[in-house]
mmCIF file of C-alpha atoms in Angstrom:
data_model
loop_
_atom_site.group_PDB
_atom_site.id
_atom_site.type_symbol
_atom_site.label_atom_id
_atom_site.label_comp_id
_atom_site.label_asym_id
_atom_site.label_seq_id
_atom_site.Cartn_x
_atom_site.Cartn_y
_atom_site.Cartn_z
ATOM 1 C CA MET A 102 110.060 91.666 125.155
ATOM 2 C CA LYS A 103 107.546 94.218 123.882
ATOM 3 C CA ILE A 104 109.089 96.370 121.133
ATOM 4 C CA VAL A 105 106.159 98.542 120.085
ATOM 5 C CA GLU A 106 102.797 99.127 121.785
ATOM 6 C CA ALA A 107 99.998 101.115 120.163
ATOM 7 C CA SER A 108 96.751 101.645 122.042
ATOM 8 C CA GLY A 109 93.794 103.372 120.396
ATOM 9 C CA LEU A 110 96.195 104.887 117.881
ATOM 10 C CA GLY A 111 94.691 107.223 115.310
ATOM 11 C CA LEU A 112 95.438 110.064 112.940
ATOM 12 C CA ARG A 113 92.785 112.633 112.142
ATOM 13 C CA THR A 114 93.235 115.512 109.708
ATOM 14 C CA ARG A 115 90.929 118.211 108.380
ATOM 15 C CA ARG A 116 89.687 115.713 105.813
ATOM 16 C CA GLY A 117 88.820 113.115 108.431
ATOM 17 C CA TRP A 118 90.371 109.965 109.838
ATOM 18 C CA VAL A 119 93.422 108.484 108.120
ATOM 19 C CA TYR A 120 93.266 105.495 110.486
ATOM 20 C CA ARG A 121 91.791 105.085 113.937
ATOM 21 C CA ASP A 122 91.430 102.851 116.998
ATOM 22 C CA VAL A 123 94.453 100.694 116.219
ATOM 23 C CA ASP A 124 95.681 98.399 118.980
ATOM 24 C CA LEU A 125 98.958 96.677 118.137
ATOM 25 C CA THR A 126 101.579 95.166 120.408
ATOM 26 C CA ALA A 127 104.582 93.556 118.712
ATOM 27 C CA GLU A 128 107.178 91.646 120.645
ATOM 28 C CA ALA A 129 110.679 90.636 119.593
ATOM 29 C CA GLY A 130 110.455 87.654 117.254
ATOM 30 C CA GLU A 131 106.900 88.371 116.070
ATOM 31 C CA LEU A 132 105.603 89.042 112.561
ATOM 32 C CA HIS A 133 102.605 91.352 112.277
ATOM 33 C CA ALA A 134 100.606 92.163 109.146
ATOM 34 C CA VAL A 135 98.565 95.334 108.708
ATOM 35 C CA THR A 136 95.962 94.701 106.017
ATOM 36 C CA GLY A 137 93.302 96.805 104.413
ATOM 37 C CA PRO A 138 92.165 98.336 101.129
ATOM 38 C CA PRO A 139 94.074 101.121 99.345
ATOM 39 C CA GLY A 140 93.654 104.402 101.189
ATOM 40 C CA SER A 141 93.053 102.728 104.529
ATOM 41 C CA GLY A 142 96.036 104.428 106.187
ATOM 42 C CA ARG A 143 98.391 101.450 106.261
ATOM 43 C CA THR A 144 101.459 103.471 105.227
ATOM 44 C CA SER A 145 100.744 106.296 107.671
ATOM 45 C CA LEU A 146 100.305 103.771 110.473
ATOM 46 C CA LEU A 147 103.621 102.036 109.731
ATOM 47 C CA LEU A 148 105.451 105.357 109.637
ATOM 48 C CA ALA A 149 103.838 106.336 112.937
ATOM 49 C CA LEU A 150 104.995 103.079 114.549
ATOM 50 C CA THR A 151 108.589 103.944 113.616
ATOM 51 C CA GLY A 152 108.297 107.543 114.840
ATOM 52 C CA ARG A 153 108.487 109.032 111.342
ATOM 53 C CA PHE A 154 104.909 110.295 111.146
ATOM 54 C CA PRO A 155 102.597 111.905 113.704
ATOM 55 C CA HIS A 156 99.509 110.484 115.324
ATOM 56 C CA THR A 157 96.777 112.566 116.907
ATOM 57 C CA HIS A 158 94.992 110.037 119.103
ATOM 58 C CA GLY A 159 95.958 107.178 121.371
ATOM 59 C CA GLU A 160 99.266 106.141 122.884
ATOM 60 C CA LEU A 161 102.433 104.776 121.318
ATOM 61 C CA ARG A 162 105.451 103.302 123.068
ATOM 62 C CA ARG A 163 108.503 101.878 121.334
ATOM 63 C CA ARG A 164 111.588 100.185 122.736
ATOM 64 C CA GLY A 165 114.822 100.749 120.833
ATOM 65 C CA PRO A 166 115.453 101.851 117.247
ATOM 66 C CA ALA A 167 113.241 101.156 114.256
ATOM 67 C CA ALA A 168 114.184 100.803 110.583
ATOM 68 C CA LEU A 169 112.229 101.211 107.373
ATOM 69 C CA GLY A 170 112.220 98.700 104.591
ATOM 70 C CA GLN A 171 110.649 99.646 101.263
ATOM 71 C CA VAL A 172 108.053 102.419 101.623
ATOM 72 C CA ALA A 173 107.040 103.899 98.273
ATOM 73 C CA GLY A 174 107.582 107.646 98.084
ATOM 74 C CA VAL A 175 109.349 107.696 101.457
ATOM 75 C CA HIS A 176 112.153 105.146 101.526
ATOM 76 C CA GLU A 177 113.090 103.761 98.127
ATOM 77 C CA PRO A 178 116.223 102.656 96.243
ATOM 78 C CA ASP A 179 118.334 105.285 94.525
ATOM 79 C CA PRO A 180 117.801 104.717 90.783
ATOM 80 C CA THR A 181 121.466 105.463 89.991
ATOM 81 C CA LEU A 182 123.040 103.004 92.442
ATOM 82 C CA THR A 183 123.427 99.259 92.086
ATOM 83 C CA VAL A 184 122.237 96.883 94.773
ATOM 84 C CA ALA A 185 125.824 96.336 95.933
ATOM 85 C CA GLU A 186 126.434 100.102 96.056
ATOM 86 C CA HIS A 187 123.312 100.616 98.172
ATOM 87 C CA ILE A 188 124.649 98.114 100.686
ATOM 88 C CA GLN A 189 128.181 99.532 100.681
ATOM 89 C CA GLU A 190 126.869 103.070 101.143
ATOM 90 C CA ARG A 191 124.616 102.053 104.041
ATOM 91 C CA LEU A 192 127.452 100.190 105.785
ATOM 92 C CA LEU A 193 129.802 103.147 105.399
ATOM 93 C CA LEU A 194 127.193 105.481 106.873
ATOM 94 C CA LEU A 195 126.511 103.151 109.784
ATOM 95 C CA GLY A 196 130.153 102.437 110.605
ATOM 96 C CA PRO A 197 131.161 99.714 113.056
ATOM 97 C CA VAL A 198 128.811 98.770 115.873
ATOM 98 C CA PRO A 199 129.936 100.588 119.043
ATOM 99 C CA ARG A 200 131.229 98.192 121.663
ATOM 100 C CA ARG A 201 128.601 99.336 124.140
ATOM 101 C CA ARG A 202 125.820 98.266 121.722
ATOM 102 C CA ARG A 203 127.172 94.936 120.510
ATOM 103 C CA GLN A 204 125.080 92.907 122.930
ATOM 104 C CA LEU A 205 121.969 94.754 121.691
ATOM 105 C CA VAL A 206 122.570 94.245 117.951
ATOM 106 C CA PRO A 207 121.928 90.897 116.220
ATOM 107 C CA VAL A 208 125.164 89.011 115.586
ATOM 108 C CA ALA A 209 124.428 88.827 111.863
ATOM 109 C CA ALA A 210 124.248 92.625 111.609
ATOM 110 C CA VAL A 211 127.531 93.022 113.510
ATOM 111 C CA ARG A 212 129.247 90.557 111.174
ATOM 112 C CA ALA A 213 127.892 92.284 108.071
ATOM 113 C CA ARG A 214 129.184 95.657 109.217
ATOM 114 C CA ARG A 215 132.608 94.188 109.952
ATOM 115 C CA ALA A 216 132.788 92.580 106.504
ATOM 116 C CA TYR A 217 131.834 95.547 104.307
ATOM 117 C CA ARG A 218 135.340 95.985 102.866
ATOM 118 C CA ARG A 219 135.621 92.297 101.866
ATOM 119 C CA ASP A 220 132.247 91.398 100.445
ATOM 120 C CA ALA A 221 129.498 93.701 101.606
ATOM 121 C CA PHE A 222 126.781 92.192 99.431
ATOM 122 C CA ALA A 223 127.308 88.571 100.475
ATOM 123 C CA ALA A 224 127.690 89.485 104.137
ATOM 124 C CA ALA A 225 124.545 91.613 104.152
ATOM 125 C CA ILE A 226 122.436 89.026 102.333
ATOM 126 C CA ALA A 227 123.615 86.249 104.630
ATOM 127 C CA GLY A 228 123.107 88.423 107.690
ATOM 128 C CA ALA A 229 119.472 89.003 106.775
ATOM 129 C CA GLY A 230 119.005 85.281 106.129
ATOM 130 C CA PHE A 231 118.264 85.917 102.451
ATOM 131 C CA THR A 232 120.848 83.710 100.735
ATOM 132 C CA ASP A 233 118.090 82.560 98.366
ATOM 133 C CA ALA A 234 117.119 86.156 97.564
ATOM 134 C CA PRO A 235 116.271 87.006 93.930
ATOM 135 C CA LEU A 236 118.721 89.910 93.943
ATOM 136 C CA ASP A 237 121.531 90.776 91.510
ATOM 137 C CA PRO A 238 124.284 92.912 93.104
ATOM 138 C CA ASP A 239 124.928 94.685 89.784
ATOM 139 C CA ARG A 240 121.303 95.631 89.108
ATOM 140 C CA TYR A 241 120.496 99.346 89.316
ATOM 141 C CA GLY A 242 117.783 100.676 91.582
ATOM 142 C CA ARG A 243 115.773 101.945 88.616
ATOM 143 C CA ASP A 244 115.596 98.410 87.176
ATOM 144 C CA LEU A 245 114.466 96.560 90.306
ATOM 145 C CA THR A 246 111.150 94.731 90.296
ATOM 146 C CA PRO A 247 108.691 95.397 93.140
ATOM 147 C CA VAL A 248 109.846 92.248 94.963
ATOM 148 C CA GLU A 249 113.528 93.093 94.487
ATOM 149 C CA ARG A 250 112.877 96.541 95.960
ATOM 150 C CA GLN A 251 111.258 94.910 98.982
ATOM 151 C CA VAL A 252 114.198 92.531 99.429
ATOM 152 C CA LEU A 253 116.771 95.313 99.198
ATOM 153 C CA GLY A 254 114.792 97.424 101.658
ATOM 154 C CA LEU A 255 114.700 94.601 104.199
ATOM 155 C CA VAL A 256 118.419 93.876 103.822
ATOM 156 C CA LEU A 257 119.288 97.543 104.334
ATOM 157 C CA ALA A 258 116.952 97.785 107.331
ATOM 158 C CA SER A 259 118.590 94.802 109.017
ATOM 159 C CA LEU A 260 122.087 96.290 108.783
ATOM 160 C CA SER A 261 121.487 98.818 111.556
ATOM 161 C CA GLY A 262 120.404 96.079 113.952
ATOM 162 C CA PRO A 263 117.079 97.697 114.922
ATOM 163 C CA ASN A 264 114.486 96.289 117.265
ATOM 164 C CA LEU A 265 111.661 96.984 114.809
ATOM 165 C CA ILE A 266 111.562 96.582 111.015
ATOM 166 C CA VAL A 267 108.588 97.737 108.948
ATOM 167 C CA ALA A 268 107.857 97.261 105.238
ATOM 168 C CA ASP A 269 104.956 98.628 103.227
ATOM 169 C CA ASP A 270 102.813 97.006 100.519
ATOM 170 C CA VAL A 271 104.846 93.801 100.489
ATOM 171 C CA ASP A 272 102.429 92.104 98.079
ATOM 172 C CA ALA A 273 102.300 94.952 95.539
ATOM 173 C CA GLY A 274 103.254 93.892 92.019
ATOM 174 C CA ALA A 275 104.081 90.333 93.084
ATOM 175 C CA ASP A 276 102.755 87.044 91.773
ATOM 176 C CA ALA A 277 101.853 84.120 94.032
ATOM 177 C CA PRO A 278 105.363 82.542 94.276
ATOM 178 C CA GLU A 279 106.903 85.960 94.917
ATOM 179 C CA ARG A 280 104.370 86.742 97.626
ATOM 180 C CA ALA A 281 105.087 83.398 99.271
ATOM 181 C CA TRP A 282 108.818 84.128 99.183
ATOM 182 C CA ILE A 283 108.543 87.614 100.670
ATOM 183 C CA TRP A 284 106.305 86.448 103.537
ATOM 184 C CA ALA A 285 108.758 83.627 104.261
ATOM 185 C CA ALA A 286 111.586 86.179 104.263
ATOM 186 C CA LEU A 287 109.700 88.390 106.718
ATOM 187 C CA ALA A 288 109.157 85.365 108.962
ATOM 188 C CA ARG A 289 112.899 84.597 108.861
ATOM 189 C CA LEU A 290 113.649 88.138 110.018
ATOM 190 C CA ALA A 291 111.225 87.687 112.905
ATOM 191 C CA ASP A 292 112.912 84.377 113.763
ATOM 192 C CA GLN A 293 116.172 86.321 114.168
ATOM 193 C CA GLY A 294 114.575 88.337 116.957
ATOM 194 C CA TYR A 295 113.314 91.421 115.165
ATOM 195 C CA ALA A 296 109.774 92.663 115.631
ATOM 196 C CA VAL A 297 108.506 92.863 112.037
ATOM 197 C CA VAL A 298 105.422 94.769 110.895
ATOM 198 C CA ALA A 299 104.449 94.618 107.217
ATOM 199 C CA SER A 300 101.477 96.034 105.376
ATOM 200 C CA ALA A 301 99.658 94.278 102.544
ATOM 201 C CA ARG A 302 96.254 94.024 100.968
ATOM 202 C CA ALA A 303 95.970 90.511 102.369
ATOM 203 C CA VAL A 304 98.059 87.855 104.109
ATOM 204 C CA GLU A 305 99.002 84.857 102.003
ATOM 205 C CA PRO A 306 97.381 81.522 102.925
ATOM 206 C CA GLY A 307 99.621 79.475 105.188
ATOM 207 C CA VAL A 308 101.446 82.483 106.632
ATOM 208 C CA THR A 309 101.607 82.703 110.403
ATOM 209 C CA ALA A 310 101.280 86.344 111.411
ATOM 210 C CA VAL A 311 99.303 88.507 113.790
ATOM 211 C CA ALA A 312 96.955 90.356 111.413
ATOM 212 C CA HIS A 313 95.426 93.785 111.989
ATOM 213 C CA ARG A 314 92.668 94.797 109.599
ATOM 214 C CA ILE A 315 92.106 98.547 109.241
ATOM 215 C CA GLY A 316 90.005 100.871 107.125
ATOM 216 C CA ASP A 317 87.294 98.424 106.048
ATOM 217 C CA PRO A 318 83.875 100.120 106.229
ATOM 218 C CA THR A 319 82.115 96.751 106.157
ATOM 219 C CA LEU A 320 83.580 95.794 109.513
ATOM 220 C CA PRO A 321 81.856 96.844 112.756
ATOM 221 C CA SER A 322 85.129 98.297 114.080
ATOM 222 C CA PRO A 323 87.766 100.362 112.224
ATOM 223 C CA ALA A 324 90.550 98.057 113.387
ATOM 224 C CA LEU A 325 90.233 94.377 114.149
ATOM 225 C CA THR A 326 92.968 92.001 115.250
ATOM 226 C CA SER A 327 93.113 88.290 114.487
ATOM 227 C CA GLU A 328 95.604 85.471 114.168
ATOM 228 C CA VAL A 329 96.307 84.138 110.680
ATOM 229 C CA THR A 330 97.795 80.666 110.793
ATOM 230 C CA ALA A 331 98.496 77.774 108.513
#
């Protein structure tokens, strides 16, 4: 099932193009990677795919709700809350899954939202498939490493049971083992049936993802699509 379809998508401002000519179709269960140098418009493109930022050119269609993971300056942890408190707060805001939507929400997300009074942290981590996550429930948002911020963002995004999850700059501030872990975690989310779109400077070797390169002046086209496989 196609979750998001972008055709010729672009954003042009008075200063010029932020990104342009992006074709991206993500289906349920697929992992997509948007790569490119700093300033190439990766963040703006991800926000546009979720409906949180405008585009000026092309067409965009999305099926069902979308959720943001970590997006610096837009969607970040509260520095004064612990990891566990972030999860408890999100579950309280979401409330139980309405009966009419239960068949549309991943079972893991439904279970996590039912369990928030007993052990919200464990239920949320297990629901996202991140039982091996490097995440301390008592660690404050201000103390999280870049990878821990990414993990928390993905866990919080999964709780609403969206069709689409996006995360920005997933390789920022991470060493090689951490980058390998985060890409594996993104793949596990896709395996649960989410359409996942993540931005990075590059895709780690051995990662299977549909890659979309944008903003590289050395390429003949502003946006190229390829398959990155092991």
